[in-house]
Amino acid sequence: MQRTALLVSATVFAAVAALLPPIAAGAADDPAPTPVDRFEGEVPFGGQPAEGIFTWGSDADDPPTLGLAERSDAPEGQKVLAGTYDISGWGGFTHDYAATEPAHDWSAHRGIRFWWEGRGTGRGVGFEIKDGGAHGEASELWTTSFTDDFTGWRQIEIPFTDFVYRTDYQPVGGIDQVLGLTQMWGYAVTLPPGTRGDFAMDGVELYGRADQALRASVTTDAAVYPVREGGTASVRITVATTGSAPIDEPVTVTYETAGGTAEPGRDYTPVTGTVTFPAGTASGATRTIQVATTKDRTAESAETIPLKLTVTGAKAPAETPQVVVDAHGLPYLNRELPVKKRVADLLSRMSLAEKAGQMTQAERGALTAPGDIAAYDLGSLLSGGGSTPTPNTPEAWARMIDAFQLRSRATRFQIPLIYGVDAVHGHNNLVGATVMPHNIGIGATRDPQLAERTGAVTAAEVRATGVPWDFAPCLCVTRDERWGRSYESFGEDPALVEQMETVIQGLQGRPDGRDLRRNDKVLATAKHFVGDGGTTYGSSTTGTYTIDQGVTEVTRKQLEAVHLAPYQEAVDRGVGTVMPSYSSLDIAGDGQGPVKMHARADMINGVLKGRMGFDGFVISDWAAIDQLPGDYASDVRTSVNAGLDMIMVPYAYKDFTTTLIDEVTAGRISERRIDDAVSRVLTQKFGLGLFEHPYADTAGAAKIGSPAHRAVAREAAAESQVLLKNAGGVLPLRKNQKVYVAGSNADDLGNQTGGWTVTWQGSSGNITPGTTILDAMRKTATTGRITYSRDASAPLTGHDVGVVVVGETPYAEGVGDVGNGHDLELSAADRAAVDKVCAAMRCAVLIVSGRPQLIGDRLGGIDALVASWLPGTEGDGVADVLYGRRAFSGRLPVTWPRSEAQLPINVGDAAYDPQFPYGWGLTTLTKVPGGGLHTLHRLWTEAGRARTAEAGRAAVDQARQIVQQRVGDRITAAVAKPFAEADHLLLGGRYGQAVRKLIEAYRAE
């Protein structure tokens, strides 16, 4: 995030610093400095609710060490605060005032200062103050930083006007976003990560007088004021003070309309004048300046009228506000014309720079300034995982995106932004959204209609916050569960992935795109083209990743059958955008070797756009072109010529647009390729109705996280549960049974929702509203019949059955690769909980994870085993099947291995001997047909003659239940192989052949 630089006002040489007293106040009438910390022992080490100094960090190793050290060169007193640090994530220390006493008033002072012993590292040190709220840990955070680019002691002075409101984190979601200074709770220091270091600090104090010129500011209510030709813009200016006190001296604002692209007298009536805020005016007072435009009935592009403001007695606005006369009368603005004609008209008017801007996507937090949206004609912004407004509410999302869209109105053709997010299992960046099971769980449901409904809920919640574009669904076919993105896949069988692509209709509506203008639909993205789920273990060259972003080694036949097939289905369903994979593709016999997908013109231009007929646009993955070989110009040239239409360059939007223009000017990228790319982008923007309605339609915001939406997620969670073993009919539970619940994932919503939840990697704990599995069980069972002990340390006697909920903690992408700090084994604590509970009573073990976990020899001691996947926020769905409110109906979307040595293992493999085969899933509340082999032969005949898909599936399902009942947990290779192949045949509509395979499995037992 952008940080305001510190003013380092003292210029004392380090060699003599210890001999000098602290720098005096800047003026004779300044108040005496007010000590905050002398570090002589007057403030103890400790935390809330008492006053104290304490450390913190992102993990156990990140908090620094602190101590009070006697130093002969101490700038103030005899001691200094000294410490060491070695921070991998984030860490630092805080001085909080006591929460049991009134907050402090700092408003009489100009700023805060302290002595810092520089090490000359050149690294930034964060400094934060705490304003308002209940106490220091529930206050509003304001931050800045200074650079340790000096050696020896130096007094650092920070005017309060240098502090900026933190947008990346607020412990209370923000209060009023005004630095009041009248209720202050202390300060915090954030030390630099990534290197071992030590520090020393002394003499923190408030200094100077609160000079009005420093504490008063003039702002405008917007930076851009669009107005229709002939209309009048009202620019509201406000005077405000730090501390919210009335101004002591007059503030004058002289204004004039000057410059811009609009012609004075012809396009608008020039205005000049002065506005005065007299001494004593309350903070927050406003005045309005009006700028009238004229109507000449000539079709024109948008024209700008800067309103220059000259301020005395206060700080001027950060930028000059602009009145914009809206574009009007041009064919591309005519909604009655076909989209193709509107695109052609607009494209014919655009400059190369404007076209380059439309091909550029930047991360919202990486904008150097909001005005860059117009300055670079940016076509798109995105929120990466965890990149959210503060507070993280639907209203704040809508305001943020509307503010970005407002900036696009200052461009010549007012082309709206298209804003994108990774809503991969609900609007997962938003706290309070409905979080669905991850795709692996949706695949387990085998329910295309439910998949579509989950997509519809996601689309409605995303669009209600102003976001029209979703980077989902992932159509990856996961072939190796060591991959950290396994849970983003619907399964290992391309036929299953294709079946679940109904989610595209849930997101977008009908395939012809007619529903995209609705306020509950979003543009979908098929990702990651192509082969991302098939990378070879150990082939990744990205950091410490082991398989993600590696090389997919396939024959042409394997590529077509396994990895490409889902994309033709997506194109047929009208998917609007496609995202290439980070991975490389190595096709046997093509002579190219491994080539990054972002460079494969044969696949993007040739197969996707050519053979498949994809007419949407191709968006790169996050900074993915940086992984291409060669210099940056080569990266840009190669990717665009390969068929990428928009490039996600989160932090490099300036370099990208400049380089793209240079490459076109030099003839290395053709203007025809640029026009094709921009036409594709504009077509989707018109299709979404953004030209007519660029701002958020929040009519559906009240439904975000609503009971109706959560009911869909609950149903999906229930249908995703796969019952792998159920010896003795342990499940379903009865409400009056006394149940002992244990395990790390029984009562952890963050673990239950997994990665891509609120933040990119996700996190454990109560991170968003929802119901844990334990909460749901307590709501379902008879009162008092649940005992919970996470580690199974509570007494075990006196219970009818145990439920142990174990599994993984959250991760995303290559961070979760096996071998990169992760494995497929249960943790030692989870193994211990399973062993203790299952040794003491009949037990059911639920595995909450993004991929199979190795059970091994423990299976014999477990009565019932459930693959719960990552069920999302609605733990009630899990309780529904545990207690028999709904039947277990889920089936394995991936093969469950016996050991890691078997990986990769997939349906159709010549050697296939898993612990549980693909498609396995027991049922409850359903009577399994009797008659054994005789019944199977009858079902074979019925399936072969089935006139409807429903009848065919029903016959196969009955046959599957017969086989599973006979086999139990005695699953051999001879059983597993035909059983798994039967499920693949079922997905392909070959019902008779599926039952024939099941007969083969039955006979093999």
Coordinates of N, CA, C and O in Angstrom, one line a residue, residues 159 234 532 582 742:
P159 N 4.8 15.0 11.7 CA 3.5 15.8 11.9 C 2.3 14.9 11.7 O 2.3 13.9 11.0
S234 N -22.2 20.8 -9.5 CA -22.0 21.4 -8.2 C -20.8 20.8 -7.5 O -20.8 19.6 -7.2
D532 N -3.5 -27.2 -16.3 CA -2.9 -26.8 -15.1 C -3.1 -27.9 -14.0 O -2.2 -28.0 -13.1
Y582 N -0.5 -20.6 -15.5 CA 0.9 -20.3 -15.3 C 1.8 -21.5 -15.8 O 2.9 -21.3 -16.1
A742 N -14.5 -34.3 18.9 CA -13.1 -33.9 19.0 C -12.6 -33.6 17.7 O -13.2 -33.7 16.7

